[in-house]
Amino acid sequence: MNFQQLRSVREAVRCGFNLTEVAHTLHTSQPGVSRQIRELEEELGIELFVRAGKRLTGLTEPGGHVLPIIERMLLESSNLRHAGQEFVAQQSGLLSIAATHSQARYAMPVAVQEFRAQFPNVKLHLHQGSPKQIAQMLIDGEADVGIATEALGDYPQLVALPCYRWTHSVIVPPGHPLLDAPLSLEALTRYPLITYDTGFTGRSRIDEAFEARGLQPNIVLAAMDADVIKTYVTLGLGVGIVAGVAYEAERDTQLRAIDAGRLFGINLTKLAVRRGNYLRKYVYAFIESFAPTLTRAIVEKALGDEAKASHYEI
């Protein structure tokens, strides 16, 4: 048994059982991939794949049982290499962070600035995407750390830890009628609304609040980030609902904000890492810089405590 055989099986599943694509990914030939898979099956004494002629069409029942073991073995081999690198280069490497636009634009800059001062030789790659895309990047090993409000706690492959709580704000131009009376859901339904797209930055809380009151909001525009929302509110196209941190009084001089925590509740931003992943020293340093409550000891405990990892509280 060798790691190339294990990689061939894993990539066959990832590539939708297309051996040509597997060969391209592993920089080898298609017959070589087929041979690696066959040799592993012979050694294990089971067939891992369902076949139609020479084509693979799916996993057998034994294959479905063995695949998670193969993935763990490959992950641990990667961890072993990283452990050696940790002692060779404590202060250099690559940190890949996946975050939503709101987190990258408003929540992360101070932490990134502190991290760059502490680890000037570490290259920082920042990926932006939806919460589901962020989760997938973590699962696929494309990111070391993921930050989002939605979705990250829904994946068993990830350990998602709470970072900070926040509320939404309603934003309007100066002189808007909503500034002169107590804010209510009923009042918001009288105006066209501009807010986040489904699955972004607490949008589910907004939808749930209106639904619980039997109200139908007039959402005329949905966007992935607060900058777009603020732009169209400034143009007079509607009333905006954004994360409170996204309103910056010094910059947003053409807008006014009303706290809407009473209407939409408290949201919780989470930071996630892949379960079982080896985290280098500087990864722990960034996590603690972004969320001071998440010390290395707490993160390590969460990574080692699968039963309780999703139940940590701030």
PDB file of C-alpha atoms in Angstrom:
ATOM      1  CA  MET A   1       0.000   0.000   0.000  1.00  0.00           C
ATOM      2  CA  ASN A   2       1.306   3.474  -0.852  1.00  0.00           C
ATOM      3  CA  PHE A   3       0.096   7.055  -0.788  1.00  0.00           C
ATOM      4  CA  GLN A   4      -0.192   7.253  -4.569  1.00  0.00           C
ATOM      5  CA  GLN A   5      -2.804   4.518  -4.446  1.00  0.00           C
ATOM      6  CA  LEU A   6      -4.709   6.412  -1.757  1.00  0.00           C
ATOM      7  CA  ARG A   7      -4.504   9.649  -3.745  1.00  0.00           C
ATOM      8  CA  SER A   8      -5.820   7.880  -6.850  1.00  0.00           C
ATOM      9  CA  VAL A   9      -8.901   6.705  -4.956  1.00  0.00           C
ATOM     10  CA  ARG A  10      -9.543  10.087  -3.355  1.00  0.00           C
ATOM     11  CA  GLU A  11      -9.162  12.008  -6.603  1.00  0.00           C
ATOM     12  CA  ALA A  12     -11.352   9.531  -8.465  1.00  0.00           C
ATOM     13  CA  VAL A  13     -14.202  10.504  -6.144  1.00  0.00           C
ATOM     14  CA  ARG A  14     -13.373  14.220  -6.267  1.00  0.00           C
ATOM     15  CA  CYS A  15     -13.228  14.175 -10.080  1.00  0.00           C
ATOM     16  CA  GLY A  16     -16.583  12.465 -10.474  1.00  0.00           C
ATOM     17  CA  PHE A  17     -14.960   9.108 -11.379  1.00  0.00           C
ATOM     18  CA  ASN A  18     -13.375  10.591 -14.514  1.00  0.00           C
ATOM     19  CA  LEU A  19      -9.978   8.882 -14.679  1.00  0.00           C
ATOM     20  CA  THR A  20      -8.700  11.214 -17.395  1.00  0.00           C
ATOM     21  CA  GLU A  21      -9.215  14.136 -15.046  1.00  0.00           C
ATOM     22  CA  VAL A  22      -7.665  12.175 -12.168  1.00  0.00           C
ATOM     23  CA  ALA A  23      -4.568  11.491 -14.258  1.00  0.00           C
ATOM     24  CA  HIS A  24      -4.281  15.190 -15.082  1.00  0.00           C
ATOM     25  CA  THR A  25      -4.638  16.162 -11.416  1.00  0.00           C
ATOM     26  CA  LEU A  26      -2.008  13.649 -10.269  1.00  0.00           C
ATOM     27  CA  HIS A  27       0.327  14.323 -13.232  1.00  0.00           C
ATOM     28  CA  THR A  28       0.315  10.722 -14.355  1.00  0.00           C
ATOM     29  CA  SER A  29      -1.360   8.536 -16.999  1.00  0.00           C
ATOM     30  CA  GLN A  30      -4.871   7.100 -16.995  1.00  0.00           C
ATOM     31  CA  PRO A  31      -3.589   3.488 -17.122  1.00  0.00           C
ATOM     32  CA  GLY A  32      -1.338   4.361 -14.182  1.00  0.00           C
ATOM     33  CA  VAL A  33      -4.338   5.567 -12.162  1.00  0.00           C
ATOM     34  CA  SER A  34      -6.311   2.429 -13.010  1.00  0.00           C
ATOM     35  CA  ARG A  35      -3.373   0.263 -11.962  1.00  0.00           C
ATOM     36  CA  GLN A  36      -2.958   2.077  -8.641  1.00  0.00           C
ATOM     37  CA  ILE A  37      -6.645   1.602  -7.823  1.00  0.00           C
ATOM     38  CA  ARG A  38      -6.617  -2.077  -8.832  1.00  0.00           C
ATOM     39  CA  GLU A  39      -3.499  -2.801  -6.777  1.00  0.00           C
ATOM     40  CA  LEU A  40      -5.065  -1.233  -3.698  1.00  0.00           C
ATOM     41  CA  GLU A  41      -8.301  -3.178  -4.207  1.00  0.00           C
ATOM     42  CA  GLU A  42      -6.314  -6.411  -4.520  1.00  0.00           C
ATOM     43  CA  GLU A  43      -4.410  -5.689  -1.336  1.00  0.00           C
ATOM     44  CA  LEU A  44      -7.575  -4.843   0.588  1.00  0.00           C
ATOM     45  CA  GLY A  45      -9.509  -7.742  -0.898  1.00  0.00           C
ATOM     46  CA  ILE A  46     -12.520  -5.591  -1.842  1.00  0.00           C
ATOM     47  CA  GLU A  47     -13.727  -3.597  -4.810  1.00  0.00           C
ATOM     48  CA  LEU A  48     -13.890   0.095  -4.021  1.00  0.00           C
ATOM     49  CA  PHE A  49     -15.692   1.231  -7.178  1.00  0.00           C
ATOM     50  CA  VAL A  50     -18.696   0.203  -9.209  1.00  0.00           C
ATOM     51  CA  ARG A  51     -17.651  -0.328 -12.830  1.00  0.00           C
ATOM     52  CA  ALA A  52     -19.358  -0.273 -16.219  1.00  0.00           C
ATOM     53  CA  GLY A  53     -16.790  -1.863 -18.476  1.00  0.00           C
ATOM     54  CA  LYS A  54     -13.590   0.069 -17.855  1.00  0.00           C
ATOM     55  CA  ARG A  55     -15.403   3.139 -16.516  1.00  0.00           C
ATOM     56  CA  LEU A  56     -15.914   3.894 -12.840  1.00  0.00           C
ATOM     57  CA  THR A  57     -19.488   4.905 -12.056  1.00  0.00           C
ATOM     58  CA  GLY A  58     -19.576   5.159  -8.279  1.00  0.00           C
ATOM     59  CA  LEU A  59     -18.406   3.800  -4.937  1.00  0.00           C
ATOM     60  CA  THR A  60     -19.303   0.338  -3.710  1.00  0.00           C
ATOM     61  CA  GLU A  61     -20.584  -0.050  -0.154  1.00  0.00           C
ATOM     62  CA  PRO A  62     -17.082  -1.096   1.062  1.00  0.00           C
ATOM     63  CA  GLY A  63     -15.648   1.819  -0.912  1.00  0.00           C
ATOM     64  CA  GLY A  64     -17.919   4.261   0.888  1.00  0.00           C
ATOM     65  CA  HIS A  65     -16.743   2.836   4.207  1.00  0.00           C
ATOM     66  CA  VAL A  66     -13.043   2.988   3.293  1.00  0.00           C
ATOM     67  CA  LEU A  67     -13.021   6.473   1.714  1.00  0.00           C
ATOM     68  CA  PRO A  68     -13.121   8.453   5.008  1.00  0.00           C
ATOM     69  CA  ILE A  69     -10.194   6.351   6.272  1.00  0.00           C
ATOM     70  CA  ILE A  70      -8.212   7.127   3.126  1.00  0.00           C
ATOM     71  CA  GLU A  71      -8.967  10.842   3.504  1.00  0.00           C
ATOM     72  CA  ARG A  72      -7.817  10.781   7.144  1.00  0.00           C
ATOM     73  CA  MET A  73      -4.588   8.996   6.208  1.00  0.00           C
ATOM     74  CA  LEU A  74      -3.801  11.558   3.496  1.00  0.00           C
ATOM     75  CA  LEU A  75      -4.656  14.416   5.843  1.00  0.00           C
ATOM     76  CA  GLU A  76      -2.339  13.016   8.522  1.00  0.00           C
ATOM     77  CA  SER A  77       0.465  12.590   5.979  1.00  0.00           C
ATOM     78  CA  SER A  78       0.034  16.274   5.123  1.00  0.00           C
ATOM     79  CA  ASN A  79       0.045  17.119   8.832  1.00  0.00           C
ATOM     80  CA  LEU A  80       3.276  15.182   9.262  1.00  0.00           C
ATOM     81  CA  ARG A  81       4.968  17.233   6.534  1.00  0.00           C
ATOM     82  CA  HIS A  82       3.661  20.451   8.053  1.00  0.00           C
ATOM     83  CA  ALA A  83       4.945  19.432  11.489  1.00  0.00           C
ATOM     84  CA  GLY A  84       8.434  19.088  10.075  1.00  0.00           C
ATOM     85  CA  GLN A  85       8.150  22.410   8.280  1.00  0.00           C
ATOM     86  CA  GLU A  86       7.010  24.045  11.518  1.00  0.00           C
ATOM     87  CA  PHE A  87      10.434  23.509  13.074  1.00  0.00           C
ATOM     88  CA  VAL A  88      12.318  24.458   9.923  1.00  0.00           C
ATOM     89  CA  ALA A  89      10.501  27.732   9.323  1.00  0.00           C
ATOM     90  CA  GLN A  90       8.658  29.055  12.377  1.00  0.00           C
ATOM     91  CA  GLN A  91       8.176  32.530  10.968  1.00  0.00           C
ATOM     92  CA  SER A  92       7.495  31.964   7.266  1.00  0.00           C
ATOM     93  CA  GLY A  93       4.971  30.226   5.057  1.00  0.00           C
ATOM     94  CA  LEU A  94       1.493  30.850   3.673  1.00  0.00           C
ATOM     95  CA  LEU A  95      -1.729  31.650   5.489  1.00  0.00           C
ATOM     96  CA  SER A  96      -4.886  31.281   3.425  1.00  0.00           C
ATOM     97  CA  ILE A  97      -8.042  32.898   4.804  1.00  0.00           C
ATOM     98  CA  ALA A  98     -11.526  32.592   3.310  1.00  0.00           C
ATOM     99  CA  ALA A  99     -14.103  35.176   4.375  1.00  0.00           C
ATOM    100  CA  THR A 100     -17.236  36.931   3.232  1.00  0.00           C
ATOM    101  CA  HIS A 101     -16.918  40.471   1.911  1.00  0.00           C
ATOM    102  CA  SER A 102     -18.330  41.957   5.105  1.00  0.00           C
ATOM    103  CA  GLN A 103     -15.792  40.150   7.274  1.00  0.00           C
ATOM    104  CA  ALA A 104     -12.867  40.963   4.984  1.00  0.00           C
ATOM    105  CA  ARG A 105     -13.874  44.618   4.600  1.00  0.00           C
ATOM    106  CA  TYR A 106     -14.973  45.536   8.111  1.00  0.00           C
ATOM    107  CA  ALA A 107     -13.942  42.922  10.698  1.00  0.00           C
ATOM    108  CA  MET A 108     -10.510  41.698   9.571  1.00  0.00           C
ATOM    109  CA  PRO A 109      -8.324  44.738   8.740  1.00  0.00           C
ATOM    110  CA  VAL A 110      -7.005  45.318  12.280  1.00  0.00           C
ATOM    111  CA  ALA A 111      -6.206  41.621  12.760  1.00  0.00           C
ATOM    112  CA  VAL A 112      -4.476  41.459   9.365  1.00  0.00           C
ATOM    113  CA  GLN A 113      -2.433  44.546  10.196  1.00  0.00           C
ATOM    114  CA  GLU A 114      -1.328  43.060  13.527  1.00  0.00           C
ATOM    115  CA  PHE A 115      -0.542  39.733  11.896  1.00  0.00           C
ATOM    116  CA  ARG A 116       1.597  41.309   9.179  1.00  0.00           C
ATOM    117  CA  ALA A 117       3.587  43.195  11.826  1.00  0.00           C
ATOM    118  CA  GLN A 118       4.165  40.000  13.803  1.00  0.00           C
ATOM    119  CA  PHE A 119       4.855  37.688  10.831  1.00  0.00           C
ATOM    120  CA  PRO A 120       6.241  39.806   7.975  1.00  0.00           C
ATOM    121  CA  ASN A 121       7.598  36.744   6.156  1.00  0.00           C
ATOM    122  CA  VAL A 122       4.269  34.917   6.011  1.00  0.00           C
ATOM    123  CA  LYS A 123       2.408  35.370   2.737  1.00  0.00           C
ATOM    124  CA  LEU A 124      -1.273  36.106   3.228  1.00  0.00           C
ATOM    125  CA  HIS A 125      -3.862  34.935   0.693  1.00  0.00           C
ATOM    126  CA  LEU A 126      -7.389  36.248   1.160  1.00  0.00           C
ATOM    127  CA  HIS A 127     -10.269  34.491  -0.623  1.00  0.00           C
ATOM    128  CA  GLN A 128     -13.767  35.973  -0.660  1.00  0.00           C
ATOM    129  CA  GLY A 129     -16.932  33.984  -1.203  1.00  0.00           C
ATOM    130  CA  SER A 130     -20.290  32.945   0.146  1.00  0.00           C
ATOM    131  CA  PRO A 131     -20.424  31.056   3.467  1.00  0.00           C
ATOM    132  CA  LYS A 132     -21.009  27.788   1.600  1.00  0.00           C
ATOM    133  CA  GLN A 133     -18.048  28.479  -0.695  1.00  0.00           C
ATOM    134  CA  ILE A 134     -15.910  29.259   2.339  1.00  0.00           C
ATOM    135  CA  ALA A 135     -16.884  25.967   3.980  1.00  0.00           C
ATOM    136  CA  GLN A 136     -16.005  24.072   0.802  1.00  0.00           C
ATOM    137  CA  MET A 137     -12.616  25.816   0.550  1.00  0.00           C
ATOM    138  CA  LEU A 138     -11.837  24.666   4.096  1.00  0.00           C
ATOM    139  CA  ILE A 139     -12.968  21.113   3.390  1.00  0.00           C
ATOM    140  CA  ASP A 140     -10.918  20.973   0.167  1.00  0.00           C
ATOM    141  CA  GLY A 141      -7.806  22.308   1.904  1.00  0.00           C
ATOM    142  CA  GLU A 142      -7.761  25.551  -0.098  1.00  0.00           C
ATOM    143  CA  ALA A 143      -8.046  27.694   3.043  1.00  0.00           C
ATOM    144  CA  ASP A 144      -6.624  27.372   6.558  1.00  0.00           C
ATOM    145  CA  VAL A 145      -9.190  29.604   8.271  1.00  0.00           C
ATOM    146  CA  GLY A 146     -12.755  30.531   7.327  1.00  0.00           C
ATOM    147  CA  ILE A 147     -14.785  33.422   8.736  1.00  0.00           C
ATOM    148  CA  ALA A 148     -18.519  33.953   8.204  1.00  0.00           C
ATOM    149  CA  THR A 149     -21.799  34.358  10.053  1.00  0.00           C
ATOM    150  CA  GLU A 150     -23.812  31.756   8.133  1.00  0.00           C
ATOM    151  CA  ALA A 151     -23.315  28.049   7.381  1.00  0.00           C
ATOM    152  CA  LEU A 152     -19.923  27.237   8.933  1.00  0.00           C
ATOM    153  CA  GLY A 153     -21.446  25.410  11.865  1.00  0.00           C
ATOM    154  CA  ASP A 154     -23.420  23.112   9.555  1.00  0.00           C
ATOM    155  CA  TYR A 155     -20.510  20.956   8.372  1.00  0.00           C
ATOM    156  CA  PRO A 156     -19.244  18.013  10.484  1.00  0.00           C
ATOM    157  CA  GLN A 157     -15.834  18.244   8.760  1.00  0.00           C
ATOM    158  CA  LEU A 158     -15.287  21.670  10.330  1.00  0.00           C
ATOM    159  CA  VAL A 159     -14.760  22.974  13.840  1.00  0.00           C
ATOM    160  CA  ALA A 160     -16.623  26.302  14.034  1.00  0.00           C
ATOM    161  CA  LEU A 161     -15.924  28.585  17.000  1.00  0.00           C
ATOM    162  CA  PRO A 162     -17.739  31.799  17.999  1.00  0.00           C
ATOM    163  CA  CYS A 163     -15.868  35.075  17.465  1.00  0.00           C
ATOM    164  CA  TYR A 164     -18.148  38.018  18.194  1.00  0.00           C
ATOM    165  CA  ARG A 165     -21.787  39.062  18.336  1.00  0.00           C
ATOM    166  CA  TRP A 166     -23.278  41.830  16.247  1.00  0.00           C
ATOM    167  CA  THR A 167     -26.601  43.341  15.195  1.00  0.00           C
ATOM    168  CA  HIS A 168     -28.037  44.788  12.005  1.00  0.00           C
ATOM    169  CA  SER A 169     -28.616  48.478  11.353  1.00  0.00           C
ATOM    170  CA  VAL A 170     -31.147  50.158   9.118  1.00  0.00           C
ATOM    171  CA  ILE A 171     -29.521  52.856   6.966  1.00  0.00           C
ATOM    172  CA  VAL A 172     -31.354  55.765   5.366  1.00  0.00           C
ATOM    173  CA  PRO A 173     -30.513  59.196   3.917  1.00  0.00           C
ATOM    174  CA  PRO A 174     -30.598  62.202   6.311  1.00  0.00           C
ATOM    175  CA  GLY A 175     -34.131  63.454   6.961  1.00  0.00           C
ATOM    176  CA  HIS A 176     -35.808  60.123   6.246  1.00  0.00           C
ATOM    177  CA  PRO A 177     -39.146  59.561   8.072  1.00  0.00           C
ATOM    178  CA  LEU A 178     -37.812  56.412   9.786  1.00  0.00           C
ATOM    179  CA  LEU A 179     -35.475  58.628  11.816  1.00  0.00           C
ATOM    180  CA  ASP A 180     -38.404  60.382  13.502  1.00  0.00           C
ATOM    181  CA  ALA A 181     -40.265  57.433  15.040  1.00  0.00           C
ATOM    182  CA  PRO A 182     -39.474  54.160  16.835  1.00  0.00           C
ATOM    183  CA  LEU A 183     -38.297  51.589  14.320  1.00  0.00           C
ATOM    184  CA  SER A 184     -40.644  48.659  13.647  1.00  0.00           C
ATOM    185  CA  LEU A 185     -41.006  45.844  11.146  1.00  0.00           C
ATOM    186  CA  GLU A 186     -44.357  47.256  10.096  1.00  0.00           C
ATOM    187  CA  ALA A 187     -42.745  50.608   9.304  1.00  0.00           C
ATOM    188  CA  LEU A 188     -40.042  48.886   7.198  1.00  0.00           C
ATOM    189  CA  THR A 189     -42.642  47.126   5.058  1.00  0.00           C
ATOM    190  CA  ARG A 190     -43.799  50.524   3.800  1.00  0.00           C
ATOM    191  CA  TYR A 191     -40.505  51.102   1.985  1.00  0.00           C
ATOM    192  CA  PRO A 192     -38.484  49.267  -0.688  1.00  0.00           C
ATOM    193  CA  LEU A 193     -35.684  47.414   1.081  1.00  0.00           C
ATOM    194  CA  ILE A 194     -32.099  46.743   0.037  1.00  0.00           C
ATOM    195  CA  THR A 195     -30.196  44.103   1.991  1.00  0.00           C
ATOM    196  CA  TYR A 196     -27.965  41.040   1.775  1.00  0.00           C
ATOM    197  CA  ASP A 197     -28.478  38.146  -0.575  1.00  0.00           C
ATOM    198  CA  THR A 198     -29.783  34.874   0.843  1.00  0.00           C
ATOM    199  CA  GLY A 199     -27.096  33.089   2.854  1.00  0.00           C
ATOM    200  CA  PHE A 200     -25.041  36.216   3.582  1.00  0.00           C
ATOM    201  CA  THR A 201     -24.433  38.242   6.754  1.00  0.00           C
ATOM    202  CA  GLY A 202     -27.443  37.291   8.825  1.00  0.00           C
ATOM    203  CA  ARG A 203     -30.019  37.478   6.025  1.00  0.00           C
ATOM    204  CA  SER A 204     -31.776  34.465   7.532  1.00  0.00           C
ATOM    205  CA  ARG A 205     -32.448  36.481  10.725  1.00  0.00           C
ATOM    206  CA  ILE A 206     -34.033  39.259   8.672  1.00  0.00           C
ATOM    207  CA  ASP A 207     -36.305  36.851   6.799  1.00  0.00           C
ATOM    208  CA  GLU A 208     -37.277  35.025   9.988  1.00  0.00           C
ATOM    209  CA  ALA A 209     -38.224  38.254  11.771  1.00  0.00           C
ATOM    210  CA  PHE A 210     -40.663  39.336   9.057  1.00  0.00           C
ATOM    211  CA  GLU A 211     -42.062  35.827   8.665  1.00  0.00           C
ATOM    212  CA  ALA A 212     -42.685  35.494  12.413  1.00  0.00           C
ATOM    213  CA  ARG A 213     -44.882  38.606  12.270  1.00  0.00           C
ATOM    214  CA  GLY A 214     -46.669  37.519   9.114  1.00  0.00           C
ATOM    215  CA  LEU A 215     -45.218  40.442   7.155  1.00  0.00           C
ATOM    216  CA  GLN A 216     -44.006  40.515   3.549  1.00  0.00           C
ATOM    217  CA  PRO A 217     -41.016  42.861   3.082  1.00  0.00           C
ATOM    218  CA  ASN A 218     -40.537  44.543  -0.296  1.00  0.00           C
ATOM    219  CA  ILE A 219     -36.905  43.593  -0.970  1.00  0.00           C
ATOM    220  CA  VAL A 220     -36.119  45.273  -4.282  1.00  0.00           C
ATOM    221  CA  LEU A 221     -32.390  44.558  -4.363  1.00  0.00           C
ATOM    222  CA  ALA A 222     -30.148  41.964  -2.695  1.00  0.00           C
ATOM    223  CA  ALA A 223     -26.369  42.135  -2.727  1.00  0.00           C
ATOM    224  CA  MET A 224     -23.430  40.224  -1.301  1.00  0.00           C
ATOM    225  CA  ASP A 225     -21.752  43.153   0.430  1.00  0.00           C
ATOM    226  CA  ALA A 226     -22.643  46.260   2.387  1.00  0.00           C
ATOM    227  CA  ASP A 227     -20.791  48.692   0.105  1.00  0.00           C
ATOM    228  CA  VAL A 228     -23.193  47.905  -2.737  1.00  0.00           C
ATOM    229  CA  ILE A 229     -26.188  48.224  -0.425  1.00  0.00           C
ATOM    230  CA  LYS A 230     -25.011  51.614   0.871  1.00  0.00           C
ATOM    231  CA  THR A 231     -24.395  52.861  -2.661  1.00  0.00           C
ATOM    232  CA  TYR A 232     -27.971  52.224  -3.739  1.00  0.00           C
ATOM    233  CA  VAL A 233     -29.440  53.610  -0.528  1.00  0.00           C
ATOM    234  CA  THR A 234     -27.456  56.802  -1.177  1.00  0.00           C
ATOM    235  CA  LEU A 235     -29.001  56.916  -4.667  1.00  0.00           C
ATOM    236  CA  GLY A 236     -32.452  56.851  -3.087  1.00  0.00           C
ATOM    237  CA  LEU A 237     -33.516  53.414  -4.303  1.00  0.00           C
ATOM    238  CA  GLY A 238     -34.622  52.172  -0.893  1.00  0.00           C
ATOM    239  CA  VAL A 239     -33.949  51.605   2.796  1.00  0.00           C
ATOM    240  CA  GLY A 240     -30.900  49.487   3.603  1.00  0.00           C
ATOM    241  CA  ILE A 241     -30.398  46.753   6.195  1.00  0.00           C
ATOM    242  CA  VAL A 242     -26.714  46.033   6.844  1.00  0.00           C
ATOM    243  CA  ALA A 243     -24.435  44.678   9.550  1.00  0.00           C
ATOM    244  CA  GLY A 244     -23.990  47.368  12.174  1.00  0.00           C
ATOM    245  CA  VAL A 245     -20.209  47.311  11.762  1.00  0.00           C
ATOM    246  CA  ALA A 246     -20.624  48.202   8.070  1.00  0.00           C
ATOM    247  CA  TYR A 247     -21.885  51.696   8.883  1.00  0.00           C
ATOM    248  CA  GLU A 248     -18.955  54.107   9.325  1.00  0.00           C
ATOM    249  CA  ALA A 249     -20.166  57.560  10.347  1.00  0.00           C
ATOM    250  CA  GLU A 250     -16.912  59.227   9.289  1.00  0.00           C
ATOM    251  CA  ARG A 251     -17.168  57.862   5.736  1.00  0.00           C
ATOM    252  CA  ASP A 252     -20.904  57.383   5.277  1.00  0.00           C
ATOM    253  CA  THR A 253     -21.711  61.069   5.641  1.00  0.00           C
ATOM    254  CA  GLN A 254     -24.715  60.813   3.312  1.00  0.00           C
ATOM    255  CA  LEU A 255     -26.359  58.123   5.430  1.00  0.00           C
ATOM    256  CA  ARG A 256     -27.767  57.702   8.924  1.00  0.00           C
ATOM    257  CA  ALA A 257     -28.005  54.428  10.866  1.00  0.00           C
ATOM    258  CA  ILE A 258     -30.656  53.074  13.238  1.00  0.00           C
ATOM    259  CA  ASP A 259     -29.800  50.054  15.394  1.00  0.00           C
ATOM    260  CA  ALA A 260     -32.100  47.155  14.479  1.00  0.00           C
ATOM    261  CA  GLY A 261     -30.939  44.571  17.005  1.00  0.00           C
ATOM    262  CA  ARG A 262     -34.341  44.688  18.707  1.00  0.00           C
ATOM    263  CA  LEU A 263     -35.994  43.671  15.420  1.00  0.00           C
ATOM    264  CA  PHE A 264     -33.596  41.104  13.988  1.00  0.00           C
ATOM    265  CA  GLY A 265     -31.812  39.772  17.060  1.00  0.00           C
ATOM    266  CA  ILE A 266     -28.157  39.072  17.703  1.00  0.00           C
ATOM    267  CA  ASN A 267     -25.951  37.403  15.082  1.00  0.00           C
ATOM    268  CA  LEU A 268     -22.845  35.357  15.788  1.00  0.00           C
ATOM    269  CA  THR A 269     -19.809  35.397  13.516  1.00  0.00           C
ATOM    270  CA  LYS A 270     -17.846  32.142  13.545  1.00  0.00           C
ATOM    271  CA  LEU A 271     -14.306  31.172  12.669  1.00  0.00           C
ATOM    272  CA  ALA A 272     -13.802  27.661  11.315  1.00  0.00           C
ATOM    273  CA  VAL A 273     -10.915  25.319  10.593  1.00  0.00           C
ATOM    274  CA  ARG A 274     -10.983  21.847   9.138  1.00  0.00           C
ATOM    275  CA  ARG A 275     -11.281  19.121  11.745  1.00  0.00           C
ATOM    276  CA  GLY A 276      -8.028  17.205  12.086  1.00  0.00           C
ATOM    277  CA  ASN A 277      -5.988  19.824  10.209  1.00  0.00           C
ATOM    278  CA  TYR A 278      -2.509  20.719  11.433  1.00  0.00           C
ATOM    279  CA  LEU A 279      -2.316  24.409  12.308  1.00  0.00           C
ATOM    280  CA  ARG A 280       1.040  26.154  12.298  1.00  0.00           C
ATOM    281  CA  LYS A 281       2.058  28.621  14.966  1.00  0.00           C
ATOM    282  CA  TYR A 282       1.152  31.666  12.896  1.00  0.00           C
ATOM    283  CA  VAL A 283      -2.352  30.306  12.190  1.00  0.00           C
ATOM    284  CA  TYR A 284      -3.068  30.251  15.919  1.00  0.00           C
ATOM    285  CA  ALA A 285      -1.596  33.761  16.143  1.00  0.00           C
ATOM    286  CA  PHE A 286      -3.962  35.108  13.489  1.00  0.00           C
ATOM    287  CA  ILE A 287      -6.977  33.429  15.090  1.00  0.00           C
ATOM    288  CA  GLU A 288      -6.221  35.000  18.454  1.00  0.00           C
ATOM    289  CA  SER A 289      -5.569  38.378  16.848  1.00  0.00           C
ATOM    290  CA  PHE A 290      -8.963  38.262  15.142  1.00  0.00           C
ATOM    291  CA  ALA A 291     -10.820  36.843  18.152  1.00  0.00           C
ATOM    292  CA  PRO A 292      -8.857  37.307  21.416  1.00  0.00           C
ATOM    293  CA  THR A 293     -11.127  34.833  23.202  1.00  0.00           C
ATOM    294  CA  LEU A 294      -9.916  32.055  20.883  1.00  0.00           C
ATOM    295  CA  THR A 295      -6.533  31.322  22.428  1.00  0.00           C
ATOM    296  CA  ARG A 296      -4.394  28.476  21.162  1.00  0.00           C
ATOM    297  CA  ALA A 297      -5.446  26.360  24.141  1.00  0.00           C
ATOM    298  CA  ILE A 298      -9.140  26.826  23.360  1.00  0.00           C
ATOM    299  CA  VAL A 299      -8.698  26.087  19.653  1.00  0.00           C
ATOM    300  CA  GLU A 300      -6.625  22.975  20.370  1.00  0.00           C
ATOM    301  CA  LYS A 301      -9.243  21.777  22.850  1.00  0.00           C
ATOM    302  CA  ALA A 302     -11.971  22.274  20.253  1.00  0.00           C
ATOM    303  CA  LEU A 303      -9.970  20.419  17.615  1.00  0.00           C
ATOM    304  CA  GLY A 304      -9.445  17.541  20.000  1.00  0.00           C
ATOM    305  CA  ASP A 305     -12.991  17.454  21.335  1.00  0.00           C
ATOM    306  CA  GLU A 306     -15.243  16.355  18.476  1.00  0.00           C
ATOM    307  CA  ALA A 307     -18.305  15.948  20.668  1.00  0.00           C
ATOM    308  CA  LYS A 308     -18.248  19.481  22.041  1.00  0.00           C
ATOM    309  CA  ALA A 309     -16.525  21.491  19.321  1.00  0.00           C
ATOM    310  CA  SER A 310     -19.726  23.122  18.089  1.00  0.00           C
ATOM    311  CA  HIS A 311     -20.914  24.163  21.547  1.00  0.00           C
ATOM    312  CA  TYR A 312     -18.316  26.671  22.670  1.00  0.00           C
ATOM    313  CA  GLU A 313     -19.722  29.989  23.864  1.00  0.00           C
ATOM    314  CA  ILE A 314     -18.155  33.431  24.064  1.00  0.00           C
TER     315      ILE A 314
END
